[in-house]
Structures are given as C-alpha cells and as structure tokens.
Short mmCIF file of C-alpha atoms in Angstrom, two decimals:
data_model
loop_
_atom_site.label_atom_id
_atom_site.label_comp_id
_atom_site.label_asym_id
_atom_site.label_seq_id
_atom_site.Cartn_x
_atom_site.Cartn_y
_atom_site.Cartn_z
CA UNK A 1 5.12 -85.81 -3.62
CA UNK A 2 2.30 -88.16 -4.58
CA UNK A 3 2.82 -91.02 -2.12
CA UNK A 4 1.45 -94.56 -3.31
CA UNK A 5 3.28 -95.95 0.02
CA UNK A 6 3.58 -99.60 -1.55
CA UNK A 7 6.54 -101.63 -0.07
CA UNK A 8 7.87 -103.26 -3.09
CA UNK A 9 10.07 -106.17 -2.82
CA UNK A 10 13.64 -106.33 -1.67
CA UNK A 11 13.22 -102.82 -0.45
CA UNK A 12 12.21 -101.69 -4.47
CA UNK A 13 11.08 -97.91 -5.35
CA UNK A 14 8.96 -98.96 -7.90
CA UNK A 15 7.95 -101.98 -10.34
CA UNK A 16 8.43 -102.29 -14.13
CA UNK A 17 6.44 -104.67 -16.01
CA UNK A 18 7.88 -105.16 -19.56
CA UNK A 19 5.13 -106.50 -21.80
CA UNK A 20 4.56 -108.02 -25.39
CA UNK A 21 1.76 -107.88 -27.18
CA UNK A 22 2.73 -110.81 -29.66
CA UNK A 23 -0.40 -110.44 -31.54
CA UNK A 24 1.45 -111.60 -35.06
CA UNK A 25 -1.00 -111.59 -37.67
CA UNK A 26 -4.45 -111.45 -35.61
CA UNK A 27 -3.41 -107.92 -35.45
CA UNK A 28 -4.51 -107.49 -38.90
CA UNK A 29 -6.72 -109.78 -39.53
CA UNK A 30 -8.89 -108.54 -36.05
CA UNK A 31 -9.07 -104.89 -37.89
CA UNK A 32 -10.18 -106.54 -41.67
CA UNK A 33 -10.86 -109.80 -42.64
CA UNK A 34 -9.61 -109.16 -46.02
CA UNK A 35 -6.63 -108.92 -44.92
CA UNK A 36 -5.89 -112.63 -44.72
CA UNK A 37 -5.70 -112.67 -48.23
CA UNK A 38 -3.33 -109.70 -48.54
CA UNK A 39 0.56 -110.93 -47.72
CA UNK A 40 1.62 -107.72 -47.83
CA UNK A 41 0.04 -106.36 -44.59
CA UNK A 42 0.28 -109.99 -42.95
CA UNK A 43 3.84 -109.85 -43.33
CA UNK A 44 4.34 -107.25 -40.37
CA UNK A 45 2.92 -109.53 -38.23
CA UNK A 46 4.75 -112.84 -39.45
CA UNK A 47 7.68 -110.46 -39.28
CA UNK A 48 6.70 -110.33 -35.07
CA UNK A 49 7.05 -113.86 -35.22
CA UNK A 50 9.74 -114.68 -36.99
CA UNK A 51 12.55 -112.53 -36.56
CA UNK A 52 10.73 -109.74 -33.52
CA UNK A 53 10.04 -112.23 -30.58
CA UNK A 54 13.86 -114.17 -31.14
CA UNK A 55 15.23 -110.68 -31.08
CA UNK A 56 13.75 -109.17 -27.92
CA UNK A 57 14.45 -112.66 -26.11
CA UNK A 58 18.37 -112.58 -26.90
CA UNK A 59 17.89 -108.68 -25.50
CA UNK A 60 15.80 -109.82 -22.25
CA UNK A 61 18.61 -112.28 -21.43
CA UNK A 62 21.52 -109.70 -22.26
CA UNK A 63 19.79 -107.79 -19.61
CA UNK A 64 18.73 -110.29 -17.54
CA UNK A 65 15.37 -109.29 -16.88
CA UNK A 66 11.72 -111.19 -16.75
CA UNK A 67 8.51 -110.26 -19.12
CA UNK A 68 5.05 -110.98 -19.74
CA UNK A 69 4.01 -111.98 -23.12
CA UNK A 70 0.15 -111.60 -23.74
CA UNK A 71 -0.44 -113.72 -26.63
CA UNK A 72 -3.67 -114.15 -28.63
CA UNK A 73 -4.61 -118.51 -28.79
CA UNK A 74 -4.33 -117.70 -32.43
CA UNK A 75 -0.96 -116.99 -32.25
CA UNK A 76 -0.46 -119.93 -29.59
CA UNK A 77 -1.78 -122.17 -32.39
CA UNK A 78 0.27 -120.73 -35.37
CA UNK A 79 3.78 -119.81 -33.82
CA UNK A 80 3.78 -122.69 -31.18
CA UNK A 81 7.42 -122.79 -31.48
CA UNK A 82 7.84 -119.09 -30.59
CA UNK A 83 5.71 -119.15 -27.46
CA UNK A 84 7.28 -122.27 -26.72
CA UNK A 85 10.57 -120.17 -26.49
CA UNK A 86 9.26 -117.39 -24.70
CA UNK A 87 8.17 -119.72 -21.77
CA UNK A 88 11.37 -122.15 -22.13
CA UNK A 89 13.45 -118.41 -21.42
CA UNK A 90 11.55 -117.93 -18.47
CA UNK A 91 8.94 -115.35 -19.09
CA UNK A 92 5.52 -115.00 -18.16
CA UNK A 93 2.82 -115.79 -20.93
CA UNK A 94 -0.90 -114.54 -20.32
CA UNK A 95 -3.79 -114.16 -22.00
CA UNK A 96 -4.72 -111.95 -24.87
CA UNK A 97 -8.16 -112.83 -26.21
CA UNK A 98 -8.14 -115.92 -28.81
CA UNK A 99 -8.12 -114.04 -32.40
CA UNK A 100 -7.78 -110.47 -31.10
CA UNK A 101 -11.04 -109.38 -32.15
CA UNK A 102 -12.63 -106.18 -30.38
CA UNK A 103 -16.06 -107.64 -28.93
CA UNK A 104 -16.79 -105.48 -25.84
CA UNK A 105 -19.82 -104.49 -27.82
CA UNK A 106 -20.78 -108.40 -27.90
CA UNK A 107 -20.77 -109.96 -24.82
CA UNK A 108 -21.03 -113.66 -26.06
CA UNK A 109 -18.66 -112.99 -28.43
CA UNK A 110 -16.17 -111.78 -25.59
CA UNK A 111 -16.82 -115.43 -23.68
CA UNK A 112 -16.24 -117.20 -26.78
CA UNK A 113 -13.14 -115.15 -27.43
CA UNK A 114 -12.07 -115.62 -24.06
CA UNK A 115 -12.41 -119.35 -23.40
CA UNK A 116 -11.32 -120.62 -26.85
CA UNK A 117 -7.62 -118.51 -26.01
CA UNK A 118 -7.60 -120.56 -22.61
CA UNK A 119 -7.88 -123.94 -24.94
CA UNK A 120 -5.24 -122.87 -27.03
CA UNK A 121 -2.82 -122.11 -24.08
CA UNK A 122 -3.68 -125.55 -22.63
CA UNK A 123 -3.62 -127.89 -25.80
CA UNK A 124 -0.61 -126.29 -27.42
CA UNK A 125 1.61 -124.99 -23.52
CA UNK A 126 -0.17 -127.36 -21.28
CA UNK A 127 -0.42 -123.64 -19.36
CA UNK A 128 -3.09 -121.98 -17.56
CA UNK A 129 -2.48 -118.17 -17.94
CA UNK A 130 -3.12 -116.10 -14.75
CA UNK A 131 -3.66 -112.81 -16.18
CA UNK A 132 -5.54 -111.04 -19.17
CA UNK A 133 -5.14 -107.90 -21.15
CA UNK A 134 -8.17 -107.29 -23.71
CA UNK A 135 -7.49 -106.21 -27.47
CA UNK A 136 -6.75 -102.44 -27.41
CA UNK A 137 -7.82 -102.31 -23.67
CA UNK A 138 -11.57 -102.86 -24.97
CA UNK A 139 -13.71 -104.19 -22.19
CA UNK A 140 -17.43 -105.14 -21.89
CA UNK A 141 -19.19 -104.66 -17.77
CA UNK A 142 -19.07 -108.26 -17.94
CA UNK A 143 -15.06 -108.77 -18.66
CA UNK A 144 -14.54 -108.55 -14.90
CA UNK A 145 -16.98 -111.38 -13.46
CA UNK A 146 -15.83 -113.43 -16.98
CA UNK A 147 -12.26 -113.21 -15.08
CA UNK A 148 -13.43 -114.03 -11.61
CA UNK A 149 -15.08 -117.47 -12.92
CA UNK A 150 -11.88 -118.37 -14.59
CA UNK A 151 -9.97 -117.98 -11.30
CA UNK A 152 -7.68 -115.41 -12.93
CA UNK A 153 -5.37 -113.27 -10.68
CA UNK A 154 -4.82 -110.27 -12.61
CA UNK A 155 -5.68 -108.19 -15.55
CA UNK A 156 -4.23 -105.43 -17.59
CA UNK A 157 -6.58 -103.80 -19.89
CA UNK A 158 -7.52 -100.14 -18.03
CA UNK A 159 -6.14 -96.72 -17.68
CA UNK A 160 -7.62 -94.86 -14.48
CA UNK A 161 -4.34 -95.60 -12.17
CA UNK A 162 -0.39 -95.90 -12.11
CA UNK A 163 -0.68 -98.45 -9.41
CA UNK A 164 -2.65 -102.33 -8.90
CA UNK A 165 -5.82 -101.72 -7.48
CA UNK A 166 -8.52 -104.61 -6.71
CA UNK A 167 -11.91 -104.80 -8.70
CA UNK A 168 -15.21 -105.79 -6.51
CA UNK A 169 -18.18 -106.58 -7.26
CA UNK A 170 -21.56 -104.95 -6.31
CA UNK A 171 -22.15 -107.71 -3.59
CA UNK A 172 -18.68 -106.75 -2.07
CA UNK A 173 -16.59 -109.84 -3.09
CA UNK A 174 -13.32 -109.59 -4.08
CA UNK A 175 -12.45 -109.53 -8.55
CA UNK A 176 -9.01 -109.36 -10.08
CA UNK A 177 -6.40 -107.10 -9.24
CA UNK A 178 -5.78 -104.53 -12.21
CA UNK A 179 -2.82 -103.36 -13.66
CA UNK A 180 -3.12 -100.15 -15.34
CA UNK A 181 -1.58 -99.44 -18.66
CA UNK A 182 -1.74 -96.25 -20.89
CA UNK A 183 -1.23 -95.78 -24.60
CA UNK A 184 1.72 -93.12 -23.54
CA UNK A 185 3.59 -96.40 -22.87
CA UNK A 186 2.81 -98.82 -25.76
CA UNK A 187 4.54 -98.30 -28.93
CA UNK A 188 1.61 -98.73 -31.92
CA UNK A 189 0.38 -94.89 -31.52
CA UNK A 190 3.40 -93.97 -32.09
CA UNK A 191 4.86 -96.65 -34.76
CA UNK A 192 2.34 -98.74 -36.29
CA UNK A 193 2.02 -98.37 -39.84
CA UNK A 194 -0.62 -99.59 -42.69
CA UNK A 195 -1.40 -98.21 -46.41
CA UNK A 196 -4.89 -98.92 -45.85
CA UNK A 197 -4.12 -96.33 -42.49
CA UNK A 198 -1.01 -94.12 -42.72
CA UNK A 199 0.24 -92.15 -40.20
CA UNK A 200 3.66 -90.75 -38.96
CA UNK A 201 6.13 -92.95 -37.42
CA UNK A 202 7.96 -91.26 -35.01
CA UNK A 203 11.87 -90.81 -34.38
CA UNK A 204 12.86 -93.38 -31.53
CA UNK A 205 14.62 -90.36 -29.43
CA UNK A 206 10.42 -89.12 -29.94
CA UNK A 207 9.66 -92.51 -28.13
CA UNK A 208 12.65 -92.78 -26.03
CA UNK A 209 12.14 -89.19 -24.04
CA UNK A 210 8.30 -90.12 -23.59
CA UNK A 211 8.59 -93.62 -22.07
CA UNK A 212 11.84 -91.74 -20.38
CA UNK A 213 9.72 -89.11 -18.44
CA UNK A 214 7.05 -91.48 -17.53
CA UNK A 215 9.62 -93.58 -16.06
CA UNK A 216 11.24 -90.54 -13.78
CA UNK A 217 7.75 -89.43 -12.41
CA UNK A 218 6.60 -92.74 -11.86
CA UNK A 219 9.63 -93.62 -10.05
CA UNK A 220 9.23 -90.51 -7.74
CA UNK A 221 5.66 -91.73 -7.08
CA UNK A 222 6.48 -95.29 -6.49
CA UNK A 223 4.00 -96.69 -8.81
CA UNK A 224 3.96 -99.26 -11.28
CA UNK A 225 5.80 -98.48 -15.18
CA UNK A 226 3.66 -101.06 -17.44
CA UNK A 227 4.67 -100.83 -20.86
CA UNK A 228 3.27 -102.02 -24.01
CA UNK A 229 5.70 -103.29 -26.74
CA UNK A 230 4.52 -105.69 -29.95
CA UNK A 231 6.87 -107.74 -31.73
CA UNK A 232 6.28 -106.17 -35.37
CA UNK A 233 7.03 -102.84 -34.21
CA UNK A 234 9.60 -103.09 -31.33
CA UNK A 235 11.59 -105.98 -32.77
CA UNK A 236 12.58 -103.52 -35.84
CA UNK A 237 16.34 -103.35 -35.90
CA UNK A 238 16.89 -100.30 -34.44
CA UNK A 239 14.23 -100.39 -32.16
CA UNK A 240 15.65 -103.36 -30.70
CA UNK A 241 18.55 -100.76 -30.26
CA UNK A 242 15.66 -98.42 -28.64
CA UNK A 243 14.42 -101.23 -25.67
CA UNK A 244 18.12 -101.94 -25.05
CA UNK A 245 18.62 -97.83 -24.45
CA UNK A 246 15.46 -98.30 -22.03
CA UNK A 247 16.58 -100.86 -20.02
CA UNK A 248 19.98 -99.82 -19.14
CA UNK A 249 18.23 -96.58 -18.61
CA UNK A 250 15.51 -97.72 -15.85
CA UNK A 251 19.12 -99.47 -14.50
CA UNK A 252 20.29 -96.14 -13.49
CA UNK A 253 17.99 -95.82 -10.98
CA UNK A 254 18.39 -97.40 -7.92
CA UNK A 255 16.35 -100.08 -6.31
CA UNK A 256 13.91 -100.61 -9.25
CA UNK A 257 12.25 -104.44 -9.70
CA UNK A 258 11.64 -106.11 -12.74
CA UNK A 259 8.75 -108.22 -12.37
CA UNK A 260 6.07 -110.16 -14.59
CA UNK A 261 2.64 -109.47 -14.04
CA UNK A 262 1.94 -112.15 -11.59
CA UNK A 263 4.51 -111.33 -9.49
CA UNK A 264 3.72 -107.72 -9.24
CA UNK A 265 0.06 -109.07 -8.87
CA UNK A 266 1.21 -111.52 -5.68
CA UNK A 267 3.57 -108.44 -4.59
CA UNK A 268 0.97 -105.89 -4.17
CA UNK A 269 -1.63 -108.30 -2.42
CA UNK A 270 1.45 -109.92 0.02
CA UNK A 271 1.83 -105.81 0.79
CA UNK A 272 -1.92 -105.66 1.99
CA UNK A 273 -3.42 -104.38 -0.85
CA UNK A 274 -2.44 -100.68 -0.42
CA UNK A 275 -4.23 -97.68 -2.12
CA UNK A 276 -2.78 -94.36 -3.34
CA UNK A 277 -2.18 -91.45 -0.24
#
C-alpha cells in the first residue's frame, strides 16, 4: 500500500476538498474577447450565477458539508450577491485570479491579475482570501514568491502529488503549502461545451465511476480527493443529481473529513508537515 502516513483530524482516513470554480462569465470572456458581445455563450456562465451556485448551496447544506469557492474579482464585482451567499452559508471563498485570464506567459500581467482580485475580495467581502488556484492551473516561476508576499497560506493550481506538500524557495525559506488537483477530478474536460469548440459531453455514470475510482484509491492511500466543479456545468439539473450521488457516496466510507482548503492547509502543517512513505 502506498503509505502517505498523514494523521488527519478526528482520527480521518483521508480529506476531501469540494471546490467551485465560480468563474461565471470570465470563463468566456478569458478565452475571447468577442465573446462579451455574444449572449449566447455568456449565458452559460450567467447561468453559474444565477441558478448553479443557489443550487449546489441548498445541496452542500442537505449534506451538511463545507467548500471552497475560488472566485475570479470579476465575478466578486458582478454577482456580489452570490458570493455574498456562499460566505453567509459558511464556505470558504479564495482566490481565483481577477478576470481569469491565462498570463503565466506575462509575468506583470499575472501581478496585476493577482492583486486587482485581492481588491475586489476586500471592497465588495471585506475578506482577505488565504488561498489561490490559477486559471486552468497556469502558473508563471514567479506565482510562488507572488504568494509568499501576499502572506497567503495555500495554493491549488499543480498536479505532481495526491497529498499537501510545502513549496521553498532557493534560499531555503518556507512558500505556500500546495494542494494538488488533476483534471481527472474537475468536470470541464469532460462537460464543457461551446459552438465555437465542440466536443462530447459525457454521460454522468462516465463522470460518476471516474471521480468514483479516484476516490477508492485515494482513500486506500490516505491522501487528499480535491475536486474541481464550476457552477455552469455542475449546477445542470441532473448534475446537481450527479454531486448529490458523490457525496452520499464518499459517506460510505468511514472516517472521511470534509474540509475547505484552509483547514486541510492548517491540518497538514498542525501534523508536522509529513511527506509521502
């Protein structure tokens, strides 16, 4: 067995971080800035907003179980009212760039990005976000001392573990601690849908048995189960259905903690900071 040897808490086997990506219409208008003149393809996104984010909420608290909402300033700006509920239900928000742009090609670009989405969460929350995942899991070198100088605790952008794990820096000094994610476990490869870029959408019971068997192996490991879902795709009727399947799922399996990204964060460094056997 491939023993990560974490001590959880409460005794826990693993830890499940259930995320949203409430992107609403930056993630269209990050891909093509034509599209902010075309209603059509906005519409998935205001659909995230409007109907999506209420929808997953009322199936959080059915459950009973926290989340972490990354959320793009845009979106902080322009749905106020739905942040404001995510936060008022008692989930974590973090940071997801300002208008969802990719920039790890542009440096500057990423800073700009970066600190304009911390103004958003402060004029329009009065919240200072303690984590970050990048658009699309696109990083520049710099991302990582960019997060250090903002004091932020984690982030969630890369895809070379299954379990927290601390960045340093070349002078030995300590950096965020990471959260790995994979796009296995994040529902747009497998559901998001454009003319302008078709592609299949997949049966639910096609996205169901792959976030199912992630789940069972990473609970025999011990590791961390950090899914990606966006409110345009996942808060579709019946894949509202889908995350409701999950949940009561995961619940079959004993001693599993649902946790938000900061407290998996605080959880792994209270437990010394362990790394993978």
């Amino acid at each position: 067995m491939h023993d990560i040897s974490v001590k959880w808490p409460n005794g826990a086997r693993c830890a499940v971080m259930l995320t949203f990506d409430f992107d609403a219409e930056t993630l269209w208008t990050s891909r093509d800035k034509a599209n902010a003149a075309r209603p059509g393809i906005l519409s998935q996104g205001t659909y995230g907003a409007k109907v999506g984010v209420p929808k997953i909420l009322d199936t959080l608290a059915d459950a009973g179980v926290k989340s972490t909402f990354f959320i793009p300033g845009w979106t902080v700006e322009n749905h106020p009212e739905r942040c404001e509920a995510v936060v008022k239900a008692g989930h974590e928000v973090a940071h997801h760039s300002y208008s969802h742009r990719w920039v790890s090609d542009d440096p500057a670009a990423e800073v700009e990005e970066f600190e304009r989405g911390l103004e958003a969460f402060d004029k329009v929350l009065g919240i200072r976000p303690r984590g970050y995942r990048s658009p699309a899991g696109e990083v520049s070198s710099g991302l990582f001392t960019l997060l250090a100088q903002h004091e932020m605790l984690y982030n969630s952008s890369l895809m070379n573990d299954v379990m927290p794990y601390r960045h340093r820096f070349e002078d030995g000094s300590k950096g965020p601690v990471e959260l790995p994610w994979h796009w296995s476990l994040d529902d747009a490869p497998y559901a998001l849908f454009s003319v302008a870029s078709p592609r299949p959408m997949f049966p639910n019971q096609h996205l169901l048995a792959i976030y199912k068997d992630e789940f069972r192996e990473l609970y025999r490991w011990g590791g961390l189960y950090n899914i990606i879902f966006h409110p345009q795709i996942t808060g579709r009727p019946s894949r509202i259905a889908m995350l409701r399947e999950l949940i009561a799922f995961i619940r079959t399996f004993p001693n599993v903690w649902f946790a938000t990204g900061t407290e998996v964060a605080e959880a792994w460094i209270a437990a010394g900071e362990p790394e993978a056997a």
